[in-house]
Short mmCIF file of C-alpha atoms in Angstrom, two decimals:
data_model
loop_
_atom_site.label_atom_id
_atom_site.label_comp_id
_atom_site.label_asym_id
_atom_site.label_seq_id
_atom_site.Cartn_x
_atom_site.Cartn_y
_atom_site.Cartn_z
CA UNK A 27 97.26 58.51 105.94
CA UNK A 28 93.97 58.32 107.74
CA UNK A 29 93.65 62.06 108.29
CA UNK A 30 92.96 62.54 104.61
CA UNK A 31 89.61 60.85 105.16
CA UNK A 32 88.39 63.65 107.39
CA UNK A 33 86.41 66.47 105.85
CA UNK A 34 87.98 69.04 108.18
CA UNK A 35 91.40 68.08 106.90
CA UNK A 36 90.37 68.32 103.26
CA UNK A 37 88.92 71.75 104.07
CA UNK A 38 92.20 72.70 105.70
CA UNK A 39 94.10 71.71 102.56
CA UNK A 40 91.83 73.86 100.41
CA UNK A 41 92.30 76.70 102.86
CA UNK A 42 96.07 76.19 102.61
CA UNK A 43 95.88 76.53 98.83
CA UNK A 44 93.78 79.71 98.93
CA UNK A 45 95.90 81.19 101.69
CA UNK A 46 99.05 80.55 99.70
CA UNK A 47 97.71 82.12 96.52
CA UNK A 48 96.25 85.21 98.18
CA UNK A 49 99.11 85.82 100.60
CA UNK A 50 101.75 84.91 98.02
CA UNK A 51 100.54 87.49 95.51
CA UNK A 52 99.46 90.24 97.90
CA UNK A 53 102.50 89.71 100.13
CA UNK A 54 104.83 90.26 97.16
CA UNK A 55 103.09 93.57 96.54
CA UNK A 56 103.39 94.46 100.23
CA UNK A 57 107.07 93.55 100.52
CA UNK A 58 108.08 95.24 97.25
CA UNK A 59 106.28 98.42 98.18
CA UNK A 60 107.59 98.41 101.75
CA UNK A 61 104.13 98.58 103.28
CA UNK A 62 104.63 95.78 105.81
CA UNK A 63 103.96 98.09 108.74
CA UNK A 64 100.83 99.44 107.07
CA UNK A 65 99.64 95.87 106.56
CA UNK A 66 100.33 95.10 110.23
CA UNK A 67 98.22 98.11 111.16
CA UNK A 68 95.33 97.00 108.97
CA UNK A 69 95.50 93.47 110.37
CA UNK A 70 95.35 94.56 113.99
CA UNK A 71 92.74 97.25 113.53
CA UNK A 72 90.43 94.61 112.06
CA UNK A 73 90.14 93.27 115.60
CA UNK A 74 87.88 96.24 116.27
CA UNK A 75 85.46 94.86 113.71
CA UNK A 76 85.56 91.45 115.35
CA UNK A 77 84.60 92.99 118.69
CA UNK A 78 81.76 95.00 117.18
CA UNK A 79 80.60 91.88 115.33
CA UNK A 80 80.43 89.93 118.58
CA UNK A 81 78.56 92.73 120.30
CA UNK A 82 76.00 93.06 117.52
CA UNK A 83 75.63 89.33 117.11
CA UNK A 84 76.76 89.18 113.47
CA UNK A 85 79.59 87.11 112.04
CA UNK A 86 82.74 88.80 113.39
CA UNK A 87 84.46 88.30 110.02
CA UNK A 88 82.02 90.77 108.45
CA UNK A 89 82.95 93.30 111.10
CA UNK A 90 86.61 92.63 110.41
CA UNK A 91 86.07 93.13 106.68
CA UNK A 92 84.47 96.54 107.19
CA UNK A 93 87.07 97.66 109.71
CA UNK A 94 90.08 96.56 107.70
CA UNK A 95 88.98 98.14 104.43
CA UNK A 96 88.04 101.36 106.25
CA UNK A 97 91.35 101.47 108.09
CA UNK A 98 93.30 100.73 104.91
CA UNK A 99 91.70 103.64 103.10
CA UNK A 100 91.55 105.75 106.28
CA UNK A 101 95.27 105.54 106.98
CA UNK A 102 96.04 106.81 103.49
CA UNK A 103 93.40 109.51 103.75
CA UNK A 104 94.38 110.83 107.17
CA UNK A 105 98.10 110.85 106.58
CA UNK A 106 97.53 112.87 103.41
CA UNK A 107 94.81 115.25 104.61
CA UNK A 108 95.87 115.55 108.21
CA UNK A 109 99.49 116.17 107.30
CA UNK A 110 100.54 113.55 109.80
CA UNK A 111 103.42 111.14 109.57
CA UNK A 112 102.30 108.02 107.77
CA UNK A 113 103.72 105.59 110.30
CA UNK A 114 102.28 107.53 113.23
CA UNK A 115 98.82 107.28 111.69
CA UNK A 116 99.34 103.53 111.29
CA UNK A 117 100.30 103.24 114.96
CA UNK A 118 97.16 105.11 116.00
CA UNK A 119 94.81 102.95 113.90
CA UNK A 120 96.61 99.79 114.97
CA UNK A 121 96.01 100.36 118.67
CA UNK A 122 92.63 102.05 118.23
CA UNK A 123 91.22 98.99 116.46
CA UNK A 124 92.55 96.66 119.14
CA UNK A 125 91.07 98.86 121.87
CA UNK A 126 87.66 99.00 120.22
CA UNK A 127 87.72 95.22 119.86
CA UNK A 128 88.53 94.63 123.51
CA UNK A 129 85.92 97.11 124.74
CA UNK A 130 83.13 95.56 122.70
CA UNK A 131 84.05 92.00 123.57
CA UNK A 132 84.04 92.99 127.25
CA UNK A 133 80.63 94.65 126.82
CA UNK A 134 79.19 91.53 125.19
CA UNK A 135 77.38 89.42 127.79
CA UNK A 136 78.75 85.94 128.31
CA UNK A 137 81.98 84.35 127.18
CA UNK A 138 83.44 85.03 123.72
CA UNK A 139 83.89 81.47 122.53
CA UNK A 140 86.08 81.75 119.44
CA UNK A 141 88.16 84.71 120.49
CA UNK A 142 91.41 82.76 120.46
CA UNK A 143 90.64 81.55 116.93
CA UNK A 144 90.65 85.11 115.65
CA UNK A 145 93.83 85.99 117.47
CA UNK A 146 95.87 82.89 116.70
CA UNK A 147 93.98 81.16 113.90
CA UNK A 148 92.78 77.63 113.47
CA UNK A 149 93.04 76.23 109.97
CA UNK A 150 91.47 72.94 111.09
CA UNK A 151 88.15 74.61 111.88
CA UNK A 152 87.77 76.39 108.53
CA UNK A 153 84.21 75.86 107.33
CA UNK A 154 82.76 75.42 103.83
CA UNK A 155 81.44 78.97 104.07
CA UNK A 156 84.92 80.30 104.88
CA UNK A 157 86.30 78.37 101.92
CA UNK A 158 83.75 79.96 99.64
CA UNK A 159 84.94 83.43 100.61
CA UNK A 160 88.57 82.43 100.30
CA UNK A 161 87.99 80.93 96.87
CA UNK A 162 86.12 84.01 95.72
CA UNK A 163 88.84 86.39 96.84
CA UNK A 164 91.51 84.17 95.30
CA UNK A 165 89.68 84.48 91.99
CA UNK A 166 89.37 88.26 92.27
CA UNK A 167 93.05 88.72 93.11
CA UNK A 168 94.27 86.42 90.34
CA UNK A 169 92.09 88.16 87.73
CA UNK A 170 93.05 91.63 88.97
CA UNK A 171 96.76 90.86 88.78
CA UNK A 172 96.43 89.17 85.39
CA UNK A 173 94.65 92.21 83.97
CA UNK A 174 96.67 94.98 85.59
CA UNK A 175 100.03 93.37 86.22
CA UNK A 176 102.07 95.80 84.08
CA UNK A 177 100.26 98.76 85.55
CA UNK A 178 100.76 97.53 89.12
CA UNK A 179 104.47 97.04 88.52
CA UNK A 180 104.77 100.40 86.79
CA UNK A 181 103.00 102.32 89.56
CA UNK A 182 104.75 100.47 92.37
CA UNK A 183 108.20 101.05 90.99
CA UNK A 184 107.87 104.73 90.14
CA UNK A 185 104.60 106.29 91.15
CA UNK A 186 105.50 109.85 90.21
CA UNK A 187 106.44 108.75 86.71
CA UNK A 188 103.06 107.07 86.29
CA UNK A 189 101.36 110.26 87.47
CA UNK A 190 103.10 112.29 84.78
CA UNK A 191 101.28 110.23 82.18
CA UNK A 192 97.90 110.52 83.82
CA UNK A 193 97.72 106.89 84.90
CA UNK A 194 94.96 106.24 87.47
CA UNK A 195 97.52 105.87 90.25
CA UNK A 196 95.23 106.70 93.17
CA UNK A 197 92.48 104.39 91.93
CA UNK A 198 94.78 101.42 91.37
CA UNK A 199 96.51 101.97 94.71
CA UNK A 200 93.18 102.19 96.54
CA UNK A 201 91.99 98.98 94.91
CA UNK A 202 95.24 97.27 95.82
CA UNK A 203 95.15 98.37 99.45
CA UNK A 204 91.54 97.17 99.63
CA UNK A 205 92.68 93.81 98.30
CA UNK A 206 95.39 93.80 100.97
CA UNK A 207 92.68 94.40 103.60
CA UNK A 208 90.41 91.66 102.24
CA UNK A 209 93.32 89.22 102.00
CA UNK A 210 94.01 89.89 105.65
CA UNK A 211 90.38 89.31 106.59
CA UNK A 212 89.92 85.98 104.83
CA UNK A 213 93.17 84.66 106.24
CA UNK A 214 92.46 85.61 109.86
CA UNK A 215 90.78 82.20 110.31
CA UNK A 216 93.95 80.45 109.14
CA UNK A 217 96.72 81.95 111.24
CA UNK A 218 95.04 84.69 113.23
CA UNK A 219 95.52 88.41 113.56
CA UNK A 220 98.71 88.23 115.56
CA UNK A 221 100.55 85.85 113.25
CA UNK A 222 99.17 86.95 109.88
CA UNK A 223 101.89 89.39 108.95
CA UNK A 224 104.37 86.53 108.67
CA UNK A 225 102.39 84.90 105.82
CA UNK A 226 102.69 88.21 104.01
CA UNK A 227 106.43 88.60 104.54
CA UNK A 228 108.25 85.33 105.24
CA UNK A 229 107.48 83.43 101.99
CA UNK A 230 108.33 86.58 100.04
CA UNK A 231 111.62 86.99 101.86
CA UNK A 232 112.48 83.36 101.10
CA UNK A 233 111.48 83.82 97.44
CA UNK A 234 113.53 87.00 97.24
CA UNK A 235 116.65 84.95 97.88
CA UNK A 236 116.01 82.95 94.71
CA UNK A 237 114.80 85.70 92.43
CA UNK A 238 114.64 89.45 92.24
CA UNK A 239 111.97 89.69 89.61
CA UNK A 240 108.50 90.68 90.80
CA UNK A 241 106.52 88.13 88.79
CA UNK A 242 108.74 85.21 89.78
CA UNK A 243 108.71 86.37 93.38
CA UNK A 244 104.92 86.04 93.32
CA UNK A 245 104.97 82.49 91.96
CA UNK A 246 107.73 81.32 94.27
CA UNK A 247 105.96 82.86 97.27
CA UNK A 248 102.79 80.95 96.50
CA UNK A 249 104.72 77.68 96.31
CA UNK A 250 106.75 78.38 99.42
CA UNK A 251 103.76 79.31 101.54
CA UNK A 252 101.89 76.21 100.38
CA UNK A 253 104.86 74.14 101.49
CA UNK A 254 105.04 75.98 104.82
CA UNK A 255 101.30 75.86 105.54
CA UNK A 256 100.98 72.14 104.77
CA UNK A 257 104.12 71.30 106.73
CA UNK A 258 102.85 73.35 109.66
CA UNK A 259 99.45 71.71 109.40
CA UNK A 260 100.92 68.20 109.61
CA UNK A 261 103.23 69.23 112.45
CA UNK A 262 100.27 70.69 114.32
CA UNK A 263 98.27 67.49 113.80
CA UNK A 264 101.11 65.24 114.91
CA UNK A 265 102.23 67.19 117.94
CA UNK A 266 98.81 68.50 118.87
CA UNK A 267 99.93 72.14 119.00
CA UNK A 268 98.02 75.17 117.62
CA UNK A 269 98.10 75.22 113.82
CA UNK A 270 98.71 78.96 113.36
CA UNK A 271 101.87 78.91 115.41
CA UNK A 272 103.20 75.74 113.79
CA UNK A 273 102.63 77.16 110.29
CA UNK A 274 104.66 80.24 111.16
CA UNK A 275 107.26 78.07 112.82
CA UNK A 276 107.58 75.92 109.67
CA UNK A 277 107.96 79.02 107.49
CA UNK A 278 110.63 80.55 109.70
CA UNK A 279 112.55 77.25 109.73
CA UNK A 280 112.36 77.26 105.93
CA UNK A 281 113.63 80.82 105.90
CA UNK A 282 116.54 79.92 108.20
CA UNK A 283 117.47 76.88 106.09
CA UNK A 284 117.46 78.76 102.77
CA UNK A 285 119.33 81.68 104.26
CA UNK A 286 121.97 79.30 105.64
CA UNK A 287 122.09 77.50 102.30
CA UNK A 288 122.78 80.71 100.39
CA UNK A 289 125.31 81.80 102.99
CA UNK A 290 127.21 78.52 102.66
CA UNK A 291 127.07 78.67 98.88
CA UNK A 292 128.54 82.15 98.89
CA UNK A 293 131.25 81.01 101.32
CA UNK A 294 132.17 77.96 99.25
CA UNK A 295 131.91 79.65 95.85
CA UNK A 296 132.59 83.28 96.60
CA UNK A 297 133.02 84.30 92.98
CA UNK A 298 129.80 83.03 91.56
CA UNK B 24 110.84 127.40 61.87
CA UNK B 25 110.67 126.55 65.52
CA UNK B 26 107.31 125.63 66.89
CA UNK B 27 106.23 126.38 70.42
CA UNK B 28 105.56 123.19 72.37
CA UNK B 29 104.62 124.51 75.76
CA UNK B 30 104.35 127.68 77.75
CA UNK B 31 103.83 128.82 81.31
CA UNK B 32 101.90 132.05 81.79
CA UNK B 33 102.48 133.87 85.09
CA UNK B 34 102.36 130.71 87.14
CA UNK B 35 102.27 130.67 90.93
CA UNK B 36 102.79 127.23 92.39
CA UNK B 37 103.79 125.48 95.60
CA UNK B 38 102.53 123.12 98.25
CA UNK B 39 99.95 123.40 101.03
CA UNK B 40 99.17 126.97 100.10
CA UNK B 41 102.79 128.06 100.33
CA UNK B 42 104.14 129.64 97.19
CA UNK B 43 107.47 128.30 95.97
CA UNK B 44 107.49 129.93 92.57
CA UNK B 45 105.65 133.04 91.55
CA UNK B 46 104.91 134.80 88.30
CA UNK B 47 106.84 132.21 86.32
CA UNK B 48 106.82 132.61 82.57
CA UNK B 49 108.51 130.22 80.21
CA UNK B 50 108.20 129.23 76.59
CA UNK B 51 109.68 126.06 75.20
CA UNK B 52 110.18 125.54 71.45
CA UNK B 53 111.15 122.37 69.69
CA UNK B 54 114.93 121.98 69.40
CA UNK B 55 115.37 124.05 72.54
CA UNK B 56 118.05 122.86 74.94
CA UNK B 57 117.50 124.67 78.20
CA UNK B 58 119.84 124.35 81.16
CA UNK B 59 117.83 125.01 84.31
CA UNK B 60 119.85 126.24 87.26
CA UNK B 61 119.13 127.79 90.62
CA UNK B 62 119.85 127.44 94.32
CA UNK B 63 118.50 124.54 96.33
CA UNK B 64 114.97 125.29 97.44
CA UNK B 65 114.66 127.86 94.69
CA UNK B 66 111.83 125.93 93.08
CA UNK B 67 113.45 123.95 90.24
CA UNK B 68 111.67 120.74 91.13
CA UNK B 69 108.39 122.58 91.70
CA UNK B 70 108.68 124.20 88.30
CA UNK B 71 109.38 120.80 86.74
CA UNK B 72 106.27 119.36 88.38
CA UNK B 73 104.20 122.13 86.88
CA UNK B 74 105.71 121.56 83.45
CA UNK B 75 105.13 117.81 83.77
CA UNK B 76 101.51 118.50 84.64
CA UNK B 77 101.52 116.80 88.04
CA UNK B 78 101.29 119.96 90.13
CA UNK B 79 98.39 122.29 89.49
CA UNK B 80 99.41 125.95 89.68
CA UNK B 81 97.64 128.20 92.20
CA UNK B 82 97.40 130.82 89.52
CA UNK B 83 98.43 131.17 85.92
CA UNK B 84 98.39 128.69 83.09
CA UNK B 85 100.31 125.76 81.69
CA UNK B 86 99.63 125.37 77.98
CA UNK B 87 100.71 122.35 75.97
CA UNK B 88 100.94 123.02 72.25
CA UNK B 89 102.63 120.03 70.67
CA UNK B 90 102.82 117.71 73.64
CA UNK B 91 99.82 115.46 73.04
CA UNK B 92 99.81 113.41 69.88
CA UNK B 93 96.81 112.25 67.85
CA UNK B 94 96.30 109.32 70.24
CA UNK B 95 96.21 111.69 73.25
CA UNK B 96 99.50 110.35 74.52
CA UNK B 97 101.63 112.85 76.38
CA UNK B 98 104.90 112.94 74.49
CA UNK B 99 107.13 113.88 77.37
CA UNK B 100 110.19 111.95 78.47
CA UNK B 101 111.21 112.29 82.08
CA UNK B 102 114.28 111.23 83.98
CA UNK B 103 113.59 111.68 87.71
CA UNK B 104 116.12 112.43 90.39
CA UNK B 105 118.21 109.46 91.36
CA UNK B 106 117.06 109.56 94.98
CA UNK B 107 113.43 109.05 93.90
CA UNK B 108 114.06 105.44 92.96
CA UNK B 109 113.75 102.46 95.31
CA UNK B 110 116.88 100.50 94.44
CA UNK B 111 115.62 97.33 96.14
CA UNK B 112 112.51 97.06 93.98
CA UNK B 113 112.35 93.71 92.15
CA UNK B 114 112.33 94.87 88.54
CA UNK B 115 114.75 94.17 85.69
CA UNK B 116 116.49 96.77 83.54
CA UNK B 117 114.58 95.62 80.45
CA UNK B 118 111.26 95.96 82.27
CA UNK B 119 112.14 99.50 83.31
CA UNK B 120 113.04 100.53 79.76
CA UNK B 121 109.92 98.85 78.38
CA UNK B 122 107.72 100.58 80.96
CA UNK B 123 108.41 103.79 79.06
CA UNK B 124 105.89 102.45 76.55
CA UNK B 125 103.16 102.14 79.18
CA UNK B 126 101.61 105.53 78.40
CA UNK B 127 101.08 104.35 74.82
CA UNK B 128 99.07 101.37 75.94
CA UNK B 129 95.66 100.89 77.46
CA UNK B 130 95.29 100.09 81.12
CA UNK B 131 95.32 96.36 80.73
CA UNK B 132 97.42 95.76 77.63
CA UNK B 133 100.38 93.49 77.84
CA UNK B 134 103.68 94.24 76.17
CA UNK B 135 103.91 92.90 72.64
CA UNK B 136 106.86 91.21 71.03
CA UNK B 137 107.40 94.46 69.16
CA UNK B 138 107.61 96.38 72.44
CA UNK B 139 110.24 93.99 73.69
CA UNK B 140 112.15 94.41 70.46
CA UNK B 141 112.03 98.18 70.79
CA UNK B 142 113.22 98.00 74.38
CA UNK B 143 116.13 95.76 73.35
CA UNK B 144 117.09 98.19 70.59
CA UNK B 145 116.93 101.05 73.06
CA UNK B 146 119.22 99.22 75.44
CA UNK B 147 121.63 98.60 72.59
CA UNK B 148 121.59 102.28 71.74
CA UNK B 149 122.36 103.09 75.37
CA UNK B 150 125.18 100.54 75.31
CA UNK B 151 123.64 98.37 78.02
CA UNK B 152 122.43 95.32 76.10
CA UNK B 153 124.30 93.01 78.46
CA UNK B 154 122.29 94.29 81.45
CA UNK B 155 118.85 93.23 80.23
CA UNK B 156 118.09 90.77 83.01
CA UNK B 157 119.89 92.60 85.79
CA UNK B 158 117.64 93.99 88.50
CA UNK B 159 117.99 97.70 89.17
CA UNK B 160 119.66 97.10 92.53
CA UNK B 161 122.65 95.50 90.81
CA UNK B 162 123.33 98.42 88.51
CA UNK B 163 125.91 101.14 89.04
CA UNK B 164 124.83 104.76 89.06
CA UNK B 165 125.82 105.29 85.45
CA UNK B 166 124.16 102.09 84.25
CA UNK B 167 121.00 103.01 86.11
CA UNK B 168 120.86 106.45 84.50
CA UNK B 169 121.27 104.83 81.07
CA UNK B 170 118.30 102.59 81.88
CA UNK B 171 116.23 105.60 82.95
CA UNK B 172 117.26 107.61 79.92
CA UNK B 173 116.17 104.63 77.84
CA UNK B 174 112.78 104.61 79.55
CA UNK B 175 112.43 108.36 79.02
CA UNK B 176 113.07 108.34 75.28
CA UNK B 177 111.66 104.99 74.14
CA UNK B 178 108.30 106.63 73.43
CA UNK B 179 109.93 109.25 71.15
CA UNK B 180 109.00 112.29 73.25
CA UNK B 181 108.85 115.83 71.94
CA UNK B 182 110.18 117.18 75.19
CA UNK B 183 112.75 115.46 77.37
CA UNK B 184 113.11 116.58 80.97
CA UNK B 185 116.09 115.50 83.05
CA UNK B 186 116.26 116.24 86.78
CA UNK B 187 119.91 116.33 87.82
CA UNK B 188 121.01 113.35 85.74
CA UNK B 189 124.64 113.90 86.60
CA UNK B 190 124.49 113.08 90.31
CA UNK B 191 125.98 109.75 91.39
CA UNK B 192 127.42 108.97 87.99
CA UNK B 193 130.98 108.55 86.81
CA UNK B 194 132.64 111.14 84.62
CA UNK B 195 132.71 108.80 81.66
CA UNK B 196 128.95 108.41 81.71
CA UNK B 197 128.46 112.11 82.19
CA UNK B 198 130.35 112.83 78.98
CA UNK B 199 128.46 110.10 77.14
CA UNK B 200 125.15 111.38 78.46
CA UNK B 201 125.78 114.86 77.10
CA UNK B 202 126.72 113.43 73.71
CA UNK B 203 123.50 111.40 73.72
CA UNK B 204 121.56 114.54 74.59
CA UNK B 205 123.18 116.55 71.82
CA UNK B 206 122.10 113.87 69.38
CA UNK B 207 118.59 113.61 70.87
CA UNK B 208 118.23 117.36 70.64
CA UNK B 209 117.90 116.95 66.87
CA UNK B 210 114.56 115.28 67.48
CA UNK B 211 113.27 116.79 70.72
CA UNK B 212 113.44 119.76 73.03
CA UNK B 213 115.38 119.20 76.24
CA UNK B 214 115.20 120.73 79.69
CA UNK B 215 118.14 119.77 81.85
CA UNK B 216 118.08 120.63 85.54
CA UNK B 217 121.51 120.80 87.06
CA UNK B 218 123.53 122.30 89.85
CA UNK B 219 126.66 122.00 87.77
CA UNK B 220 126.35 124.79 85.25
CA UNK B 221 130.05 124.63 84.43
CA UNK B 222 129.94 121.31 82.64
CA UNK B 223 126.72 121.78 80.76
CA UNK B 224 127.19 125.26 79.42
CA UNK B 225 128.78 124.05 76.18
CA UNK B 226 125.87 121.69 75.51
CA UNK B 227 122.85 123.77 76.37
CA UNK B 228 121.60 126.53 74.11
CA UNK B 229 119.90 128.72 76.69
CA UNK B 230 119.76 129.02 80.47
CA UNK B 231 116.83 129.43 82.81
CA UNK B 232 117.57 130.60 86.33
CA UNK B 233 114.97 129.53 88.85
CA UNK B 234 114.82 131.24 92.20
CA UNK B 235 111.20 131.86 93.07
CA UNK B 236 110.94 133.48 89.70
CA UNK B 237 112.18 132.32 86.34
CA UNK B 238 114.74 134.39 84.46
CA UNK B 239 115.29 133.27 80.93
CA UNK B 240 118.71 133.88 79.46
CA UNK B 241 118.91 133.58 75.67
CA UNK B 242 122.45 132.26 75.56
CA UNK B 243 124.53 129.50 77.04
CA UNK B 244 127.07 131.96 78.35
CA UNK B 245 126.23 133.79 81.51
CA UNK B 246 128.25 136.19 83.61
CA UNK B 247 128.40 136.49 87.32
CA UNK B 248 126.86 139.95 87.12
CA UNK B 249 123.97 138.62 85.13
CA UNK B 250 123.44 135.83 87.59
CA UNK B 251 123.24 138.22 90.49
CA UNK B 252 120.98 140.48 88.49
CA UNK B 253 118.73 137.44 88.04
CA UNK B 254 118.84 136.96 91.80
CA UNK B 255 120.23 133.52 91.15
CA UNK B 256 122.92 132.78 93.70
CA UNK B 257 124.61 129.61 92.53
CA UNK B 258 127.06 128.36 95.08
CA UNK B 259 129.77 127.37 92.64
CA UNK B 260 129.78 130.79 91.15
CA UNK B 261 129.56 132.66 94.40
CA UNK B 262 132.80 131.03 95.49
CA UNK B 263 134.93 132.64 92.82
CA UNK B 264 136.09 131.83 89.37
CA UNK B 265 135.98 128.03 89.28
CA UNK B 266 133.62 127.41 86.36
CA UNK B 267 135.44 129.44 83.75
CA UNK B 268 133.38 128.16 80.91
CA UNK B 269 130.35 129.86 82.33
CA UNK B 270 131.82 133.03 83.57
CA UNK B 271 133.36 133.97 80.27
CA UNK B 272 132.67 137.63 79.70
CA UNK B 273 129.96 138.73 77.37
CA UNK B 274 131.04 141.15 74.66
#
C-alpha cells in the first residue's frame, strides 16, 4: 500500500504501538482497581493545562502534564484530608479543569489552531517529538511494572493487608496514579481528551472476556488495542473521517463482536 | 513457659479524633487462643487495627515482643473480613496464597520456584489443590476463606488474627476451620473475632469482650451476669438462653 511510504503514516504506526503498550498496561491497572471515573477526571482536568499552555505560549502538552499529575495527586489528597466523598472531588476537579481551559483559551488573542486535536485527537499528525515522549514513557511503564509487578498486584488486591506488613502502599499508589496521569497526557494527541477513557477501558474489557488473570489481561489488552488502533487508523484513512473517533469505533465493534461470540458459545455449549 | 508476644498498655484509639476504644489493656502470650466478642460498633475492628499496627493509638502503647523475627519481618497472619475483598479482582487463588510470602521478600523480588512449591503445599493442606488456577470471583465463600487462611499462615506467623471468618461460609467449612485453628494453635497464638460466641466457646481458651473498653476473661466459659458486668451486650445472649454452651454456669 502506498500509504506506508509516508512518514506521517509510519509515525502513526509507532504512535499506535506506544499507545497500545501504555494504555494496555495502565488501563488494566485502572479497570482492576475500579478507578475509571478517577481516570476520566484526570483526563478532563488536563484540559486546564492545555488552556494555560496556550495562554502562556508554551507547548500545551506541558501544561496538560502538570495539570494531570497535580489533579491525580490532588484528588487523593483532598478526598482524604477534606473528608469529602472521593467521587464528588473527582467531579469538582473534572469540571474545574475544563473551565480553566476554556477561560484561558478565550483569553488568548487570536484563534486556537489545534484545539480540536486536543479534544478529539489526531494520530496522523503525531510528530517525532511526540513519539520521543511516548517511547520514553512506554519504557518507564514497562520497567516499573517489570520491577514492581508483584507489589502492584498485592497492593491493588488487598491494600489493608499490604499496610499491615509496612509495605510502601502510599508511595507505590502515588507513583502509579502519576503514571496514569502521564499515560493520559502522552495519549491525548492520539485520541483526544474526550475519547481517551475508552482506550483505558475497552481493550481491557475485551481482554477480560478471555482471561481473568491480571498479567494476561495486560498482554491481551496491549494486543487488542494495537489491533483496534491500526484498524481505526486505516478506516480513518480510507473514509476520510477523524482518526480518534474511528479508533474508538473499531474498538467498540471489536468489543461487540467478542461479547456476541462468547454469548453464542455459552448458548450453544451451556455446560462448558 | 508461655512467652508474651504483644501487649497493649492503656490504649485510646479511634478515627478523626473520635475515640472508639479507651484505656484498652491486653496481653497476648504464645499459644493463646482468644475469642474476641462485643457489640457492633464496640470497637473490635479498631482494636484489631491497633494490634496489627496500622492504626496509631491516640494514647498508650502497643508493644511487640516476639512479633518481628531476625529479618525484621512481622510474623503476623491476618484474615480480613470477607466484605473487604473485591471479588471481581483478576487474581488466581494460588497468587493470593503466595502473596502471603510478600512480606518476606524485598520490594522487587519475584516469587521463586520454592515459593510456588510452598504455596501449592499450603493449598493442599487447606484441601483446595484443585482450585489453584481459579480466580477469586469463582470461589465459594468457604473456598475463599480457605484461600485467605492459606495466605495468612504461609509465612508461619507467631500470631494469627481472624476477623469474623465464619460469615458467608457453610457449616462444613466452619467446623473444618475450627479444627485447623486448633491444630495451628500448637504453633501460634490466635485471636478470633466473632459475633457467634456460641460456636467458638469450645475452641477458644479465653475471651476478650470489647465494648469501648477491653475486659479480659480468663476462661472460655462466660455467664450472662459476667457479660453484663463487662458491659458487653451481645445480642444473641440478650435474647435468652440460645447459646447454651456459653451460658453454662460457673461454679
